[in-house]
Amino acid sequence: MKFVLRLARSPRVAISLILAVGIYVGVVTAVPQAAVSPEEHALWVASGGPLVGILTALGLDRAHTNPLFLLLGLLLCFSTAVCSWDRTRLAMRLGQRRGQVSDGLVRRIEHVDAVALVDGDSSRAEEVVAAAASSLGMKLRSGRSLRYAERGAWGLFGSPVFHWSIVALVLVTGLGQSMRWEGLIGVPQGATVQESASAYARLDSGPLALSHTEWGLRVTGVDEDKRIGDVEYGVVPTIAIVSGNTVLAQAEVYPNNPLRAGPLLIHLSDYGLSVGVEVLDAQGVSQGESNHIVDFDESSPSGTTASAFDVVEDGSMLARVSVEVAARDARGTLPRLRPPSPRVLMVVDKVDGSSTAHTLSVGDSVPLANGWELRVTGVEYYARLSVVRDWSVVWIYFLLAVSTMALTLALLVPYRAVWFRLGPHGASTAIHVVVVRHRRDELFGDAVTQALVDAGAIRVDPCHGEELTTEGEVS
């Protein structure tokens, strides 16, 4: 166990792990990720080739769940935790021993040469020491034989807090990735779609993914020409999250303006059109209404993709129906807007093998078998929403802020302590100095000497600072 801890404390091991993680991240950025770009990933896998086979076998196309990545992360986290514990023990020991005169310190001060001389008795020397400490921004404390000054006591804990926040950041990020889910869901304007796993067209979930909220998602309105100042956002939907008849949250959703509600974060991924179709039986009674979403498509003659669905009577297929929207204008361009007078292109494939094509306006109907018919009830927008449930996001930002503040504290408020011993030297008083510092600063000892000279002392020998060991003693 001691050998493992010794390795974990080694700066070389930590640097090697950081480099390994960096190389891994650099490699996987060139590999299409299944969770990020499923379409691109599918094309990449289909392209075949030895390299593709090797990379997929190594799991580099699933970078964040790859066992190799998780192992590197855990090893780096363990190394950082061990380092954090050592730094915490040192900071606590220093904090507890601040101002205490240990045997090691007494021996060191007894053998240190005088740094400066002050004409007169010890009272004059005390005034010089006090002035020097004040000029260094240090608080001076007096004892029977020693004078003690310090600054930056809070800086002792900057490094431990920084390292522990990094450990927590790695753990929170890993746990958050295993519990999060993210998916794409289409919500037609005027309809409510329940936020459940089955409603998503694509859903990526971690192994410990949290449950779905079962809330309702609704597009309550669409602004076709959203502008804020000089920025044009184009088509922007207003999204409402409802629970029963209660609206939990509602807002326009556009780039850099997601909707946050409880554990959900909702972005606008894209938008398209939604065709409402009602099925009527032979008596003209409605058998249900559904919305079928179509995306704008420059390669399609109609300007939209086709959406297909089945019409069934008592378990028997009546027809297979496909709908598109004629979304191009008179010049043949595709404005990606709902047409002023929308026309629905409907193809009906009946069970007898016959197929008919129809161009319908809102309110028009198409006959089916057994006296049934289909009626177009409307053409509206739909919003393709990217919905994320990830509790770790807030904590990640919080830990990043904590680590930044702790690192700033460690760098800008380093711990410094100075011990002064006054002793007779003929008609003068000699000042013996030991400088204690928490982080290397070879110039601080010279600064102490210069402060004494500026306060009225006569320089005898420059003061060189003493570095603290991990045991908190002067080396």
Tab-separated table of C-alpha atoms in Angstrom, residues 134-464:
chain	number	residue	atom	x	y	z
A	134	SER	CA	4.461	46.788	9.064
A	135	SER	CA	6.135	47.695	5.770
A	136	LEU	CA	5.907	44.043	4.740
A	137	GLY	CA	2.196	43.989	5.526
A	138	MET	CA	2.686	41.521	8.343
A	139	LYS	CA	1.090	41.337	11.744
A	140	LEU	CA	3.733	41.343	14.531
A	141	ARG	CA	3.341	39.352	17.722
A	142	SER	CA	5.729	39.576	20.664
A	143	GLY	CA	7.019	36.924	23.003
A	144	ARG	CA	9.604	36.811	25.788
A	145	SER	CA	12.591	36.124	23.589
A	146	LEU	CA	11.165	36.099	20.064
A	147	ARG	CA	9.092	38.342	17.830
A	148	TYR	CA	6.775	36.627	15.320
A	149	ALA	CA	5.218	38.160	12.213
A	150	GLU	CA	3.034	36.530	9.563
A	151	ARG	CA	0.794	37.161	6.600
A	152	GLY	CA	-1.282	35.104	4.199
A	153	ALA	CA	-2.550	32.544	6.710
A	154	TRP	CA	-5.626	31.981	4.540
A	155	GLY	CA	-3.313	31.169	1.653
A	156	LEU	CA	-2.325	27.965	3.441
A	157	PHE	CA	-5.663	26.448	2.452
A	158	GLY	CA	-5.739	27.752	-1.121
A	159	SER	CA	-3.798	24.804	-2.545
A	160	PRO	CA	-5.700	22.065	-0.604
A	161	VAL	CA	-9.081	23.548	-1.533
A	162	PHE	CA	-7.986	23.819	-5.187
A	163	HIS	CA	-6.871	20.177	-5.312
A	164	TRP	CA	-9.963	18.865	-3.510
A	165	SER	CA	-12.212	20.860	-5.838
A	166	ILE	CA	-10.483	19.193	-8.799
A	167	VAL	CA	-11.094	15.775	-7.226
A	168	ALA	CA	-14.743	16.667	-6.651
A	169	LEU	CA	-15.006	18.008	-10.196
A	170	VAL	CA	-13.790	14.724	-11.686
A	171	LEU	CA	-16.145	12.679	-9.486
A	172	VAL	CA	-19.162	14.915	-10.127
A	173	THR	CA	-18.511	14.948	-13.865
A	174	GLY	CA	-18.173	11.166	-14.005
A	175	LEU	CA	-21.240	10.545	-11.860
A	176	GLY	CA	-23.206	13.173	-13.779
A	177	GLN	CA	-22.340	11.525	-17.116
A	178	SER	CA	-23.543	8.153	-15.825
A	179	MET	CA	-26.851	9.609	-14.560
A	180	ARG	CA	-27.675	12.096	-17.310
A	181	TRP	CA	-29.785	11.651	-20.403
A	182	GLU	CA	-30.210	13.805	-23.488
A	183	GLY	CA	-32.595	13.422	-26.379
A	184	LEU	CA	-34.382	15.029	-29.317
A	185	ILE	CA	-38.149	15.340	-29.179
A	186	GLY	CA	-40.545	16.889	-31.704
A	187	VAL	CA	-43.364	19.067	-30.345
A	188	PRO	CA	-46.057	20.239	-32.821
A	189	GLN	CA	-47.527	23.708	-32.341
A	190	GLY	CA	-50.760	23.526	-30.372
A	191	ALA	CA	-50.157	19.939	-29.190
A	192	THR	CA	-48.776	18.637	-25.906
A	193	VAL	CA	-46.147	15.900	-25.906
A	194	GLN	CA	-45.454	14.015	-22.708
A	195	GLU	CA	-41.793	14.019	-21.684
A	196	SER	CA	-41.211	10.262	-21.486
A	197	ALA	CA	-38.582	7.932	-22.911
A	198	SER	CA	-40.884	6.634	-25.657
A	199	ALA	CA	-41.541	10.165	-26.992
A	200	TYR	CA	-37.935	10.815	-28.028
A	201	ALA	CA	-36.764	10.289	-31.590
A	202	ARG	CA	-33.257	9.869	-30.217
A	203	LEU	CA	-32.276	9.358	-26.597
A	204	ASP	CA	-28.791	8.909	-25.153
A	205	SER	CA	-28.770	7.732	-21.540
A	206	GLY	CA	-26.065	6.911	-19.023
A	207	PRO	CA	-26.018	3.542	-17.221
A	208	LEU	CA	-27.569	5.148	-14.107
A	209	ALA	CA	-29.849	7.533	-15.991
A	210	LEU	CA	-32.425	9.412	-13.930
A	211	SER	CA	-36.145	8.970	-14.538
A	212	HIS	CA	-38.159	11.154	-16.889
A	213	THR	CA	-40.425	13.864	-15.533
A	214	GLU	CA	-43.591	12.896	-17.453
A	215	TRP	CA	-44.309	16.624	-17.782
A	216	GLY	CA	-46.000	18.004	-20.882
A	217	LEU	CA	-44.072	19.970	-23.500
A	218	ARG	CA	-46.084	22.424	-25.555
A	219	VAL	CA	-45.403	24.983	-28.315
A	220	THR	CA	-47.746	27.826	-27.449
A	221	GLY	CA	-46.659	30.249	-30.168
A	222	VAL	CA	-44.104	30.956	-32.891
A	223	ASP	CA	-42.416	34.229	-33.821
A	224	GLU	CA	-41.366	33.926	-37.479
A	225	ASP	CA	-39.035	36.938	-37.391
A	226	LYS	CA	-37.501	37.207	-33.944
A	227	ARG	CA	-35.151	40.161	-33.553
A	228	ILE	CA	-33.325	41.485	-30.533
A	229	GLY	CA	-31.546	44.700	-31.379
A	230	ASP	CA	-29.525	44.076	-34.517
A	231	VAL	CA	-29.515	40.285	-34.057
A	232	GLU	CA	-31.931	38.226	-36.194
A	233	TYR	CA	-32.976	34.844	-34.814
A	234	GLY	CA	-35.585	33.923	-37.415
A	235	VAL	CA	-38.239	31.409	-36.344
A	236	VAL	CA	-38.413	31.215	-32.561
A	237	PRO	CA	-40.996	29.090	-30.681
A	238	THR	CA	-42.408	29.730	-27.231
A	239	ILE	CA	-42.127	26.553	-25.178
A	240	ALA	CA	-44.262	25.795	-22.138
A	241	ILE	CA	-43.701	23.012	-19.617
A	242	VAL	CA	-46.938	21.910	-17.998
A	243	SER	CA	-47.979	19.526	-15.276
A	244	GLY	CA	-51.688	18.883	-15.660
A	245	ASN	CA	-53.223	22.331	-16.030
A	246	THR	CA	-50.329	24.099	-14.302
A	247	VAL	CA	-47.693	25.891	-16.382
A	248	LEU	CA	-44.374	25.240	-14.652
A	249	ALA	CA	-42.270	27.374	-16.985
A	250	GLN	CA	-42.623	29.178	-20.279
A	251	ALA	CA	-40.202	31.118	-22.468
A	252	GLU	CA	-39.033	31.759	-26.006
A	253	VAL	CA	-36.226	29.348	-26.851
A	254	TYR	CA	-33.450	30.352	-29.241
A	255	PRO	CA	-29.624	30.159	-29.360
A	256	ASN	CA	-28.045	31.055	-25.994
A	257	ASN	CA	-31.515	31.324	-24.434
A	258	PRO	CA	-32.597	27.840	-23.287
A	259	LEU	CA	-35.555	27.098	-21.047
A	260	ARG	CA	-34.697	25.832	-17.578
A	261	ALA	CA	-37.325	24.110	-15.479
A	262	GLY	CA	-36.469	21.963	-12.467
A	263	PRO	CA	-33.955	19.335	-13.636
A	264	LEU	CA	-34.566	19.979	-17.356
A	265	LEU	CA	-32.586	22.162	-19.748
A	266	ILE	CA	-34.263	22.680	-23.131
A	267	HIS	CA	-32.570	24.020	-26.275
A	268	LEU	CA	-34.008	24.552	-29.743
A	269	SER	CA	-32.315	22.081	-32.101
A	270	ASP	CA	-34.361	22.826	-35.251
A	271	TYR	CA	-37.888	23.420	-36.445
A	272	GLY	CA	-40.156	22.270	-39.270
A	273	LEU	CA	-43.848	21.876	-40.097
A	274	SER	CA	-46.573	19.764	-38.559
A	275	VAL	CA	-49.538	18.368	-40.512
A	276	GLY	CA	-52.706	17.661	-38.534
A	277	VAL	CA	-54.744	14.714	-39.883
A	278	GLU	CA	-58.112	13.480	-38.570
A	279	VAL	CA	-59.521	10.009	-39.288
A	280	LEU	CA	-63.332	9.828	-39.820
A	281	ASP	CA	-65.322	6.558	-39.949
A	282	ALA	CA	-68.219	5.776	-42.294
A	283	GLN	CA	-70.626	7.677	-40.004
A	284	GLY	CA	-68.405	10.771	-40.001
A	285	VAL	CA	-67.366	10.195	-36.392
A	286	SER	CA	-63.785	11.143	-35.554
A	287	GLN	CA	-61.589	8.185	-34.708
A	288	GLY	CA	-58.696	10.371	-33.623
A	289	GLU	CA	-56.446	13.179	-34.749
A	290	SER	CA	-52.677	13.063	-35.026
A	291	ASN	CA	-49.848	15.421	-35.947
A	292	HIS	CA	-47.168	14.369	-38.409
A	293	ILE	CA	-43.957	16.355	-38.499
A	294	VAL	CA	-41.971	17.083	-41.671
A	295	ASP	CA	-38.575	18.778	-41.913
A	296	PHE	CA	-37.476	21.272	-44.518
A	297	ASP	CA	-35.312	19.563	-47.142
A	298	GLU	CA	-33.527	21.342	-49.995
A	299	SER	CA	-33.150	18.074	-51.905
A	300	SER	CA	-36.884	17.336	-51.907
A	301	PRO	CA	-39.078	18.624	-54.782
A	302	SER	CA	-41.745	19.664	-52.261
A	303	GLY	CA	-39.216	21.272	-49.924
A	304	THR	CA	-40.001	18.922	-47.020
A	305	THR	CA	-39.385	15.336	-46.026
A	306	ALA	CA	-42.209	12.797	-46.080
A	307	SER	CA	-43.941	11.499	-42.949
A	308	ALA	CA	-45.709	8.134	-43.165
A	309	PHE	CA	-48.352	6.532	-40.927
A	310	ASP	CA	-50.858	3.668	-41.010
A	311	VAL	CA	-54.656	3.887	-40.794
A	312	VAL	CA	-56.121	0.841	-39.039
A	313	GLU	CA	-59.760	-0.302	-38.473
A	314	ASP	CA	-60.304	-2.923	-35.770
A	315	GLY	CA	-56.774	-4.187	-36.212
A	316	SER	CA	-57.016	-4.353	-39.997
A	317	MET	CA	-54.892	-2.122	-42.198
A	318	LEU	CA	-56.891	0.298	-44.340
A	319	ALA	CA	-54.061	2.275	-45.892
A	320	ARG	CA	-50.480	3.441	-45.627
A	321	VAL	CA	-50.393	7.233	-45.879
A	322	SER	CA	-47.498	9.612	-46.586
A	323	VAL	CA	-47.721	13.399	-46.243
A	324	GLU	CA	-45.492	16.263	-47.336
A	325	VAL	CA	-45.995	20.019	-47.493
A	326	ALA	CA	-45.449	22.095	-50.627
A	327	ALA	CA	-43.098	24.542	-48.922
A	328	ARG	CA	-41.358	26.142	-51.938
A	329	ASP	CA	-42.482	29.549	-53.166
A	330	ALA	CA	-43.391	30.509	-56.749
A	331	ARG	CA	-39.703	30.915	-57.658
A	332	GLY	CA	-38.854	27.454	-56.362
A	333	THR	CA	-36.827	28.675	-53.382
A	334	LEU	CA	-37.313	27.301	-49.888
A	335	PRO	CA	-37.885	30.100	-47.337
A	336	ARG	CA	-38.182	27.596	-44.425
A	337	LEU	CA	-41.439	29.189	-43.325
A	338	ARG	CA	-45.014	28.000	-43.085
A	339	PRO	CA	-46.624	28.745	-46.473
A	340	PRO	CA	-49.391	31.423	-46.376
A	341	SER	CA	-51.851	28.965	-47.953
A	342	PRO	CA	-50.335	25.563	-47.211
A	343	ARG	CA	-50.934	22.627	-49.518
A	344	VAL	CA	-50.478	19.073	-48.297
A	345	LEU	CA	-49.170	16.429	-50.689
A	346	MET	CA	-50.730	13.128	-49.588
A	347	VAL	CA	-50.065	9.685	-51.056
A	348	VAL	CA	-52.479	6.902	-50.037
A	349	ASP	CA	-51.392	3.281	-50.565
A	350	LYS	CA	-54.416	1.033	-50.032
A	351	VAL	CA	-54.355	-2.638	-49.116
A	352	ASP	CA	-55.662	-3.625	-52.577
A	353	GLY	CA	-52.395	-2.343	-54.046
A	354	SER	CA	-53.781	0.868	-55.527
A	355	SER	CA	-52.067	4.160	-54.833
A	356	THR	CA	-53.431	7.671	-55.207
A	357	ALA	CA	-51.768	11.068	-54.833
A	358	HIS	CA	-53.629	14.153	-53.650
A	359	THR	CA	-52.907	17.841	-53.194
A	360	LEU	CA	-55.028	19.099	-50.301
A	361	SER	CA	-55.738	22.346	-48.544
A	362	VAL	CA	-56.662	22.608	-44.882
A	363	GLY	CA	-60.155	21.139	-44.462
A	364	ASP	CA	-60.008	18.855	-47.526
A	365	SER	CA	-60.642	15.107	-47.234
A	366	VAL	CA	-59.470	11.904	-48.962
A	367	PRO	CA	-61.686	8.764	-49.137
A	368	LEU	CA	-60.423	5.441	-47.823
A	369	ALA	CA	-61.928	1.939	-47.848
A	370	ASN	CA	-65.219	1.115	-46.069
A	371	GLY	CA	-66.417	4.716	-46.271
A	372	TRP	CA	-63.618	6.034	-44.039
A	373	GLU	CA	-61.770	9.210	-44.914
A	374	LEU	CA	-58.857	11.391	-43.915
A	375	ARG	CA	-59.157	15.135	-43.380
A	376	VAL	CA	-56.362	17.693	-43.144
A	377	THR	CA	-57.046	19.793	-40.055
A	378	GLY	CA	-54.100	22.174	-40.199
A	379	VAL	CA	-50.475	22.923	-41.012
A	380	GLU	CA	-48.447	24.542	-38.255
A	381	TYR	CA	-44.854	24.649	-37.032
A	382	TYR	CA	-43.165	22.076	-34.873
A	383	ALA	CA	-40.091	22.512	-32.661
A	384	ARG	CA	-37.369	19.893	-32.430
A	385	LEU	CA	-36.134	20.273	-28.878
A	386	SER	CA	-32.935	19.041	-27.304
A	387	VAL	CA	-33.862	18.110	-23.738
A	388	VAL	CA	-31.199	17.364	-21.138
A	389	ARG	CA	-31.494	16.156	-17.580
A	390	ASP	CA	-28.134	16.544	-15.884
A	391	TRP	CA	-27.927	17.542	-12.220
A	392	SER	CA	-24.134	17.860	-12.394
A	393	VAL	CA	-24.040	20.987	-14.594
A	394	VAL	CA	-24.693	23.424	-11.735
A	395	TRP	CA	-22.168	21.677	-9.499
A	396	ILE	CA	-19.546	21.648	-12.256
A	397	TYR	CA	-19.810	25.418	-12.630
A	398	PHE	CA	-19.754	25.806	-8.837
A	399	LEU	CA	-16.633	23.657	-8.464
A	400	LEU	CA	-14.921	25.491	-11.321
A	401	ALA	CA	-15.597	28.765	-9.502
A	402	VAL	CA	-14.301	27.331	-6.205
A	403	SER	CA	-11.140	25.955	-7.832
A	404	THR	CA	-10.476	29.280	-9.557
A	405	MET	CA	-10.880	31.250	-6.325
A	406	ALA	CA	-8.741	28.752	-4.386
A	407	LEU	CA	-5.969	28.864	-6.986
A	408	THR	CA	-6.094	32.652	-6.966
A	409	LEU	CA	-5.834	32.604	-3.161
A	410	ALA	CA	-2.855	30.219	-3.258
A	411	LEU	CA	-1.009	32.304	-5.859
A	412	LEU	CA	-1.784	35.813	-4.623
A	413	VAL	CA	-1.868	35.196	-0.865
A	414	PRO	CA	1.110	32.919	-0.143
A	415	TYR	CA	1.853	32.130	3.490
A	416	ARG	CA	4.848	33.955	4.957
A	417	ALA	CA	6.211	33.991	8.526
A	418	VAL	CA	9.251	35.685	10.064
A	419	TRP	CA	10.876	35.001	13.450
A	420	PHE	CA	13.029	37.760	14.955
A	421	ARG	CA	15.414	37.202	17.892
A	422	LEU	CA	17.066	40.203	19.515
A	423	GLY	CA	20.411	39.862	21.273
A	424	PRO	CA	23.166	42.148	22.625
A	425	HIS	CA	26.084	42.961	20.348
A	426	GLY	CA	28.410	45.320	22.168
A	427	ALA	CA	26.730	48.732	22.292
A	428	SER	CA	24.215	47.619	19.674
A	429	THR	CA	21.401	45.091	19.411
A	430	ALA	CA	21.668	42.292	16.866
A	431	ILE	CA	18.606	41.054	14.948
A	432	HIS	CA	18.612	37.369	14.033
A	433	VAL	CA	15.965	36.322	11.487
A	434	VAL	CA	14.460	33.081	10.250
A	435	VAL	CA	12.053	33.370	7.352
A	436	VAL	CA	9.470	30.623	6.865
A	437	ARG	CA	7.573	30.343	3.584
A	438	HIS	CA	4.988	27.900	2.280
A	439	ARG	CA	6.002	28.177	-1.361
A	440	ARG	CA	9.395	28.901	-2.906
A	441	ASP	CA	10.282	32.576	-2.999
A	442	GLU	CA	14.015	33.117	-2.877
A	443	LEU	CA	13.618	36.895	-2.844
A	444	PHE	CA	11.443	37.127	0.274
A	445	GLY	CA	14.428	36.844	2.615
A	446	ASP	CA	16.110	39.766	0.858
A	447	ALA	CA	12.860	41.723	1.171
A	448	VAL	CA	12.899	41.196	4.962
A	449	THR	CA	16.493	42.355	5.194
A	450	GLN	CA	15.767	45.431	3.112
A	451	ALA	CA	12.726	46.258	5.266
A	452	LEU	CA	14.924	46.208	8.371
A	453	VAL	CA	17.470	48.483	6.682
A	454	ASP	CA	14.724	50.870	5.573
A	455	ALA	CA	13.473	50.971	9.175
A	456	GLY	CA	16.902	52.107	10.456
A	457	ALA	CA	18.961	48.952	10.932
A	458	ILE	CA	22.454	48.367	9.607
A	459	ARG	CA	22.726	45.458	7.209
A	460	VAL	CA	25.137	42.740	8.330
A	461	ASP	CA	24.235	39.632	6.323
A	462	PRO	CA	21.396	38.955	3.870
A	463	CYS	CA	18.554	36.811	5.123
A	464	HIS	CA	17.779	33.692	3.115
